[in-house]
Amino acid sequence: MSLSDLPGAAPDPSPAGNAAAGPEALALAEPERRVRPVWTTGVVLVNVGINAAFFGPIQVLLGQQAASFSEGDKEAILALVTGAGAAVSLVANPLFGAFSDRTSSRMGRRVPWVLFGAILGAAALIALGGAPNVAIMALLWCLVQAGCNGAYAAITAAIPDRVPVPQRGTVGGLAAMGQTVGILIGAVIAAAVTGNFAVGYLVCAVALLAGVVLYFFTNDDVPLPAQARPPLSLAAFVKGFWISPALYPDFAWAWLTRLLVNIGNHMVTLYLLFFLKDAVRLEETQGMAPEFGVLILTGLYAVMVIITSVIGGPLSDRMGRRKPLVITSSAIIAVASLILAFAPTWTGALVGASVLGIGFGCYLAVDFALITEVLPTALSRGKDLGVINIASSLPQVLAPLIAFPFVTLWGGYVSLYVAAAVIGLLGAVFVVKIKGVD
């Protein structure tokens, strides 16, 4: 793997330009041949492994480890560790995406970083189980985030590298399914180890490594010749992460719509436990612990995401259009928020979770396919998709800041979920501003 220079201002290597005349054409031209099912399966399994490694710790294991250091300070410890990891993820995704763009290796541009990220993440997970103090725990979780985000940036960029436009909805939908399955597997791992977080981290590490095996052997990644890379320039490297809305308005609108829809979705799920406890009064009305209610709603939501992600993506491919389905799915997500706002009952929560999963699954698949069609250049797909992924990660920081005053000062859960619906609908409205995709 060669990284002798950093990513700078990338020229447009379109198939009609200079790239078509040289050996780099195979790496940078728009793909035309449909990918094999075994390749798609490899991509799905990478997504399963990454998300199992992410969400097993986030959902349970990190909290258990925080409590092992100090029961009285476990909330503060968990907030510190996860906050540091979230900050790393915001940087690591576009950074490693940019590195993969510029990698000239016999294995191709993406495979080395999928492999490296998985090994780094797995090693950090295994070491995390034996962290002697909070500082080392935080450092190791940041390394897990760096490794997993590096692998995710590379595998995400592999899709527009290898998948032709008419197949991207299908592959994007299956990748979204893999992400959701990985989240469920992470939850199962965390539950199965019954409090032994060190064993849980080990199993998550195994899942992460196992997830990359098939892709490693069936990747079809095309090497990028060294002469296809722009010259070394640290200033251009830094500047390259700013993608001008004036030059690439479709990319900017796609980024904004994803940010808004994800903020709305996070606002819906953020206080779900407290919503069931205080608004639905689940224990009083149904004799059910709110924690168990969250588990049921999360499982129902996940099932709907899986179903609609594998339906919505192929449907958009057959239609040859992305925007109508992105707009419709965004509106469905907003409807789910309104159901929770005005039907604060257990039945309303079940319906709302189902509708939310229906909308978000289709959105994940089709919006990803849409985004791959507005990327500025073939040479910087990894970096550009990493910038897009910030719009998925940043809502984890913004949603609590937005949601808190609605819950505590401005009307409680009714105002919270109405606000989430409005924000999500804005995301749907702004999709029409994207002109380069139908």
Coordinates of C-alpha atoms in Angstrom, one line a residue:
M1 CA 0.0 0.0 0.0
S2 CA 1.5 3.3 -1.0
L3 CA 0.5 6.6 0.6
S4 CA 3.4 8.6 -0.6
D5 CA 1.3 11.7 -1.0
L6 CA -1.8 13.1 0.6
P7 CA -5.1 13.8 -1.1
G8 CA -5.2 17.2 -2.7
A9 CA -7.5 19.0 -5.1
A10 CA -8.7 16.2 -7.4
P11 CA -9.1 16.8 -11.1
D12 CA -12.2 15.4 -12.7
P13 CA -11.2 12.0 -14.0
S14 CA -14.3 11.3 -15.9
P15 CA -14.3 8.5 -18.5
A16 CA -14.5 11.1 -21.2
G17 CA -11.4 12.9 -20.0
N18 CA -7.7 11.9 -19.6
A19 CA -8.5 8.9 -17.4
A20 CA -10.1 7.1 -20.3
A21 CA -6.8 7.1 -22.2
G22 CA -4.7 5.7 -19.4
P23 CA -4.6 2.6 -17.2
E24 CA -6.4 4.5 -14.4
A25 CA -9.6 4.3 -16.5
L26 CA -10.6 1.0 -15.0
A27 CA -10.3 2.4 -11.4
L28 CA -12.0 5.7 -12.1
A29 CA -14.5 5.2 -14.9
E30 CA -18.2 4.8 -14.1
P31 CA -18.8 1.0 -13.7
E32 CA -21.1 -0.6 -16.2
R33 CA -20.9 -4.3 -15.4
R34 CA -23.3 -5.6 -12.8
V35 CA -21.6 -6.9 -9.6
R36 CA -21.8 -10.6 -8.7
P37 CA -24.0 -11.8 -5.8
V38 CA -20.9 -13.0 -4.0
W39 CA -19.4 -9.5 -4.1
T40 CA -22.6 -8.0 -2.7
T41 CA -22.7 -10.6 0.0
G42 CA -19.2 -9.7 1.0
V43 CA -20.1 -6.0 1.2
V44 CA -23.2 -6.9 3.4
L45 CA -21.1 -9.0 5.8
V46 CA -18.5 -6.2 6.2
N47 CA -21.4 -3.9 7.2
V48 CA -22.7 -6.6 9.6
G49 CA -19.4 -7.0 11.3
I50 CA -18.7 -3.3 11.6
N51 CA -22.1 -2.6 13.2
A52 CA -21.9 -5.5 15.6
A53 CA -18.5 -4.2 16.7
F54 CA -20.0 -0.7 17.1
F55 CA -23.3 -1.3 18.8
G56 CA -22.6 -4.2 21.1
P57 CA -20.3 -1.9 23.1
I58 CA -22.4 1.2 22.7
Q59 CA -25.7 -0.5 23.8
V60 CA -24.4 -2.4 26.8
L61 CA -20.7 -3.3 27.2
L62 CA -19.3 0.2 27.6
G63 CA -21.9 1.0 30.3
Q64 CA -21.1 -2.2 32.2
Q65 CA -17.4 -1.4 32.0
A66 CA -18.0 2.2 33.2
A67 CA -19.9 0.8 36.2
S68 CA -17.0 -1.5 37.0
F69 CA -14.8 1.5 37.5
S70 CA -17.3 3.5 39.5
E71 CA -21.0 2.8 40.1
G72 CA -21.6 6.3 41.3
D73 CA -19.9 7.9 38.3
K74 CA -20.9 5.5 35.6
E75 CA -23.0 8.0 33.6
A76 CA -20.2 10.5 33.5
I77 CA -17.7 7.9 32.5
L78 CA -19.9 6.6 29.7
A79 CA -20.6 10.1 28.5
L80 CA -16.8 10.9 28.4
V81 CA -15.9 7.7 26.6
T82 CA -18.7 7.7 24.0
G83 CA -18.3 11.4 23.4
A84 CA -14.6 11.0 22.7
G85 CA -15.4 8.2 20.3
A86 CA -18.0 10.2 18.5
A87 CA -15.5 13.0 18.0
V88 CA -13.0 10.6 16.5
S89 CA -15.7 9.1 14.2
L90 CA -16.5 12.5 12.7
V91 CA -12.9 12.9 11.7
A92 CA -11.9 9.3 10.9
N93 CA -14.6 8.6 8.3
P94 CA -13.7 11.3 5.8
L95 CA -10.0 11.1 6.6
F96 CA -9.7 7.3 6.0
G97 CA -11.9 7.7 3.0
A98 CA -9.5 10.2 1.6
F99 CA -6.5 7.9 2.3
S100 CA -8.3 5.0 0.5
D101 CA -8.9 7.3 -2.5
R102 CA -5.1 7.8 -2.9
T103 CA -4.0 4.3 -2.1
S104 CA -2.1 2.5 -4.9
S105 CA -1.9 -1.1 -4.0
R106 CA -2.1 -4.4 -5.9
M107 CA -5.1 -5.2 -3.8
G108 CA -6.9 -2.0 -5.0
R109 CA -7.9 1.2 -3.2
R110 CA -10.5 0.0 -0.7
V111 CA -9.4 -3.5 0.4
P112 CA -6.3 -2.5 2.3
W113 CA -8.3 -0.1 4.4
V114 CA -11.2 -2.5 5.0
L115 CA -8.6 -5.0 6.3
F116 CA -6.5 -2.5 8.2
G117 CA -9.6 -0.9 9.9
A118 CA -11.0 -4.3 10.9
I119 CA -7.7 -5.4 12.4
L120 CA -7.2 -2.1 14.3
G121 CA -10.8 -2.2 15.6
A122 CA -10.6 -5.8 16.6
A123 CA -7.3 -5.4 18.4
A124 CA -8.6 -2.3 20.3
L125 CA -11.8 -4.2 21.3
I126 CA -9.8 -7.1 22.7
A127 CA -7.5 -4.7 24.6
L128 CA -10.5 -2.7 25.8
G129 CA -11.7 -5.6 28.0
G130 CA -8.5 -5.3 30.1
A131 CA -8.4 -1.5 30.3
P132 CA -7.0 -0.6 33.7
N133 CA -8.5 2.9 34.0
V134 CA -11.0 5.3 32.4
A135 CA -8.3 7.1 30.4
I136 CA -7.1 3.9 28.7
M137 CA -10.7 2.8 28.2
A138 CA -11.4 6.1 26.4
L139 CA -8.3 5.8 24.3
L140 CA -9.0 2.2 23.2
W141 CA -12.6 3.1 22.3
C142 CA -11.3 5.9 20.2
L143 CA -9.1 3.4 18.4
V144 CA -12.1 1.1 17.9
Q145 CA -14.0 4.1 16.3
A146 CA -11.0 4.9 14.1
G147 CA -10.7 1.4 12.9
C148 CA -14.3 0.7 12.3
N149 CA -14.9 4.1 10.6
G150 CA -11.8 3.4 8.4
A151 CA -13.3 0.1 7.3
Y152 CA -16.7 1.7 6.8
A153 CA -15.4 4.6 4.7
A154 CA -13.7 2.2 2.4
I155 CA -16.5 -0.3 2.0
T156 CA -19.0 2.5 1.4
A157 CA -16.8 3.9 -1.4
A158 CA -16.4 0.5 -2.9
I159 CA -20.1 0.6 -4.0
P160 CA -19.9 3.5 -6.4
D161 CA -16.5 2.2 -7.5
R162 CA -17.9 -1.2 -8.6
V163 CA -21.7 -1.0 -8.9
P164 CA -23.4 0.5 -11.9
V165 CA -26.0 3.2 -11.3
P166 CA -29.0 1.0 -12.2
Q167 CA -28.0 -1.5 -9.5
R168 CA -27.0 0.9 -6.7
G169 CA -30.4 1.0 -5.0
T170 CA -30.4 -2.8 -4.7
V171 CA -26.9 -3.0 -3.3
G172 CA -27.4 0.0 -1.1
G173 CA -30.6 -1.6 0.3
L174 CA -28.7 -4.8 1.1
A175 CA -25.9 -2.8 2.7
A176 CA -28.5 -1.0 4.9
M177 CA -30.0 -4.4 5.8
G178 CA -26.5 -5.5 6.8
Q179 CA -26.1 -2.5 9.1
T180 CA -29.3 -3.2 10.9
V181 CA -28.6 -6.9 11.2
G182 CA -25.2 -6.0 12.7
I183 CA -26.9 -3.7 15.3
L184 CA -29.2 -6.6 16.3
I185 CA -26.2 -9.0 16.5
G186 CA -24.4 -6.6 18.7
A187 CA -27.4 -6.4 21.0
V188 CA -27.5 -10.2 21.1
I189 CA -23.8 -10.5 21.9
A190 CA -24.1 -8.0 24.7
A191 CA -27.1 -9.8 26.2
A192 CA -25.5 -13.3 25.8
V193 CA -22.4 -12.6 27.7
T194 CA -24.5 -11.7 30.9
G195 CA -22.3 -9.0 32.3
N196 CA -18.9 -10.3 31.3
F197 CA -17.9 -7.3 29.1
A198 CA -14.4 -8.6 28.3
V199 CA -15.9 -11.7 26.7
G200 CA -18.4 -9.4 24.9
Y201 CA -15.6 -7.3 23.4
L202 CA -13.8 -10.5 22.3
V203 CA -16.9 -11.8 20.5
C204 CA -17.5 -8.4 18.9
A205 CA -13.9 -8.4 17.7
V206 CA -14.4 -11.9 16.2
A207 CA -17.5 -10.7 14.4
L208 CA -15.7 -7.7 13.0
L209 CA -12.9 -9.9 11.6
A210 CA -15.2 -12.6 10.3
G211 CA -17.2 -9.9 8.5
V212 CA -14.3 -9.0 6.2
V213 CA -13.2 -12.4 5.1
L214 CA -15.5 -13.0 2.1
Y215 CA -15.0 -9.4 0.8
F216 CA -11.2 -9.8 1.1
F217 CA -11.3 -12.8 -1.2
T218 CA -14.0 -11.7 -3.7
N219 CA -13.6 -7.9 -3.8
D220 CA -12.8 -7.2 -7.5
D221 CA -11.1 -4.0 -6.4
V222 CA -9.2 -2.3 -9.2
P223 CA -5.7 -0.9 -8.4
L224 CA -5.2 2.8 -8.9
P225 CA -2.0 3.7 -10.8
A226 CA 0.3 6.1 -8.9
Q227 CA 0.3 8.6 -11.7
A228 CA -3.5 9.1 -11.4
R229 CA -3.0 10.8 -8.0
P230 CA -2.7 14.6 -7.7
P231 CA 0.7 15.9 -6.4
L232 CA 1.5 16.1 -2.7
S233 CA 0.0 19.2 -1.1
L234 CA -0.9 19.5 2.6
A235 CA -2.8 22.7 2.0
A236 CA -4.8 21.0 -0.7
F237 CA -5.4 18.0 1.6
V238 CA -7.1 20.2 4.2
K239 CA -8.9 22.3 1.7
G240 CA -10.2 19.2 -0.1
F241 CA -12.6 18.4 2.7
W242 CA -14.6 21.5 1.9
I243 CA -16.9 20.7 -1.0
S244 CA -18.2 24.0 -2.3
P245 CA -22.0 24.3 -2.4
A246 CA -21.6 26.8 -5.3
L247 CA -19.6 24.3 -7.4
Y248 CA -21.5 21.2 -6.3
P249 CA -25.0 22.3 -5.2
D250 CA -26.6 18.8 -5.6
F251 CA -24.0 17.4 -3.2
A252 CA -24.7 20.2 -0.7
W253 CA -28.4 19.6 -0.8
A254 CA -28.0 15.9 -0.4
W255 CA -25.8 16.5 2.6
L256 CA -28.3 18.9 4.2
T257 CA -31.3 16.6 3.6
R258 CA -29.5 13.6 5.2
L259 CA -28.6 15.8 8.2
L260 CA -32.1 16.9 8.7
V261 CA -33.7 13.5 8.3
N262 CA -31.2 11.9 10.7
I263 CA -31.7 14.7 13.3
G264 CA -35.5 14.0 13.2
N265 CA -34.9 10.3 13.5
H266 CA -32.6 10.7 16.5
M267 CA -35.0 13.0 18.2
V268 CA -37.7 10.3 18.0
T269 CA -35.5 7.6 19.5
L270 CA -33.4 9.6 22.0
Y271 CA -35.9 9.8 24.9
L272 CA -37.9 6.6 24.0
L273 CA -37.3 5.0 27.4
F274 CA -38.5 8.1 29.3
F275 CA -41.4 8.5 26.8
L276 CA -42.7 5.0 27.7
K277 CA -42.2 5.7 31.4
D278 CA -43.6 9.2 31.7
A279 CA -46.0 9.7 28.8
V280 CA -47.2 6.2 28.0
R281 CA -46.9 5.1 31.6
L282 CA -46.2 1.6 30.3
E283 CA -45.8 -0.1 33.7
E284 CA -49.1 1.3 35.0
T285 CA -51.1 0.7 31.9
Q286 CA -49.6 -2.6 30.5
G287 CA -47.7 -4.0 33.5
M288 CA -44.5 -3.9 31.4
A289 CA -41.1 -2.5 32.3
P290 CA -40.2 0.4 30.1
E291 CA -36.9 -1.1 29.4
F292 CA -38.6 -4.2 27.9
G293 CA -40.9 -1.9 26.0
V294 CA -37.8 -0.3 24.4
L295 CA -36.5 -3.7 23.4
I296 CA -39.8 -4.6 21.7
L297 CA -40.0 -1.3 19.9
T298 CA -36.4 -1.5 18.8
G299 CA -36.9 -5.0 17.5
L300 CA -40.0 -4.0 15.6
Y301 CA -38.3 -1.0 14.1
A302 CA -35.3 -3.1 13.0
V303 CA -37.5 -5.7 11.3
M304 CA -39.3 -3.0 9.3
V305 CA -36.0 -1.3 8.4
I306 CA -34.6 -4.7 7.1
I307 CA -37.8 -5.3 5.0
T308 CA -38.1 -1.9 3.5
S309 CA -34.4 -1.4 2.8
V310 CA -34.3 -4.6 0.6
I311 CA -37.6 -3.6 -1.1
G312 CA -37.0 0.2 -1.5
G313 CA -33.6 -0.1 -3.1
P314 CA -34.6 -2.4 -6.0
L315 CA -37.8 -0.5 -6.5
S316 CA -35.9 2.7 -7.1
D317 CA -33.6 0.8 -9.6
R318 CA -36.7 -0.4 -11.5
M319 CA -38.2 3.0 -11.5
G320 CA -35.0 4.6 -12.6
R321 CA -35.8 7.4 -10.1
R322 CA -34.6 8.2 -6.6
K323 CA -36.1 11.5 -5.5
P324 CA -39.8 10.4 -5.2
L325 CA -38.9 7.5 -2.9
V326 CA -36.5 9.6 -0.8
I327 CA -39.3 12.3 -0.4
T328 CA -41.9 9.7 0.4
S329 CA -39.8 7.8 2.9
S330 CA -38.8 11.1 4.6
A331 CA -42.5 12.0 4.9
I332 CA -43.3 8.6 6.4
I333 CA -40.6 9.2 9.1
A334 CA -42.3 12.5 9.9
V335 CA -45.7 10.7 10.1
A336 CA -44.2 8.3 12.7
S337 CA -43.2 11.3 14.8
L338 CA -46.7 12.7 14.7
I339 CA -48.2 9.3 15.7
L340 CA -46.0 9.3 18.9
A341 CA -46.9 13.0 19.5
F342 CA -50.7 12.6 19.4
A343 CA -51.1 8.9 20.4
P344 CA -49.0 8.5 23.5
T345 CA -50.2 4.9 24.2
W346 CA -48.6 1.5 23.9
T347 CA -50.6 0.9 20.7
G348 CA -49.5 4.2 19.4
A349 CA -45.9 3.4 20.2
L350 CA -46.1 0.1 18.4
V351 CA -47.6 1.7 15.3
G352 CA -45.2 4.6 15.5
A353 CA -42.1 2.3 15.7
S354 CA -43.4 0.3 12.7
V355 CA -44.0 3.3 10.6
L356 CA -40.6 4.8 11.5
G357 CA -38.9 1.6 10.5
I358 CA -40.8 1.4 7.2
G359 CA -39.8 5.0 6.3
F360 CA -36.2 4.8 7.5
G361 CA -35.4 1.5 5.8
C362 CA -36.5 2.7 2.4
Y363 CA -34.7 6.1 3.1
L364 CA -31.4 4.4 3.9
A365 CA -31.4 2.4 0.7
V366 CA -32.6 5.0 -1.8
D367 CA -30.9 8.0 -0.3
F368 CA -27.5 6.3 -0.5
A369 CA -28.1 5.4 -4.1
L370 CA -29.0 9.1 -4.8
I371 CA -25.9 10.3 -3.0
T372 CA -23.6 8.2 -5.1
E373 CA -25.0 10.0 -8.2
V374 CA -24.0 13.5 -7.0
L375 CA -20.4 12.8 -5.9
P376 CA -18.1 15.4 -7.4
T377 CA -15.4 13.2 -8.8
A378 CA -14.5 9.5 -9.1
L379 CA -11.0 10.1 -7.7
S380 CA -12.4 11.3 -4.3
R381 CA -15.4 9.1 -3.7
G382 CA -14.1 7.8 -0.4
K383 CA -13.4 11.3 1.0
D384 CA -16.7 12.7 -0.4
L385 CA -18.8 9.8 1.1
G386 CA -16.9 10.4 4.4
V387 CA -18.1 14.0 4.3
I388 CA -21.6 12.7 3.6
N389 CA -21.3 10.3 6.6
I390 CA -20.8 13.3 8.9
A391 CA -24.4 14.2 8.2
S392 CA -25.3 10.8 9.7
S393 CA -23.0 11.1 12.7
L394 CA -23.4 14.7 13.6
P395 CA -27.1 14.3 14.6
Q396 CA -26.0 12.1 17.5
V397 CA -24.5 15.3 18.9
L398 CA -27.1 17.8 17.7
A399 CA -30.3 15.9 18.4
P400 CA -29.8 15.9 22.2
L401 CA -29.1 19.7 22.2
I402 CA -32.2 20.3 20.1
A403 CA -34.5 17.9 22.0
F404 CA -33.7 18.8 25.6
P405 CA -35.5 22.2 25.7
F406 CA -38.5 20.8 23.9
V407 CA -38.9 18.1 26.6
T408 CA -38.1 20.3 29.6
L409 CA -39.3 23.7 28.7
W410 CA -41.5 23.8 25.5
G411 CA -44.3 21.4 25.9
G412 CA -42.8 18.0 26.6
Y413 CA -43.1 15.0 24.3
V414 CA -45.8 16.4 22.1
S415 CA -43.7 19.4 21.1
L416 CA -40.6 17.2 20.8
Y417 CA -42.1 14.8 18.3
V418 CA -43.9 17.6 16.3
A419 CA -40.5 19.4 16.0
A420 CA -38.9 16.1 14.9
A421 CA -41.6 15.8 12.2
V422 CA -41.1 19.4 11.0
I423 CA -37.3 18.9 10.8
G424 CA -37.8 15.6 8.9
L425 CA -40.2 17.2 6.5
L426 CA -37.8 19.9 5.7
G427 CA -35.4 17.2 4.7
A428 CA -38.0 15.9 2.3
V429 CA -38.8 19.3 0.9
F430 CA -35.1 20.1 0.2
V431 CA -34.7 16.9 -1.9
V432 CA -36.5 18.7 -4.7
K433 CA -33.5 21.1 -4.9
I434 CA -31.3 18.3 -6.2
K435 CA -31.4 18.7 -10.0
G436 CA -29.0 16.1 -11.3
V437 CA -30.9 13.1 -10.2
D438 CA -34.5 12.2 -11.0

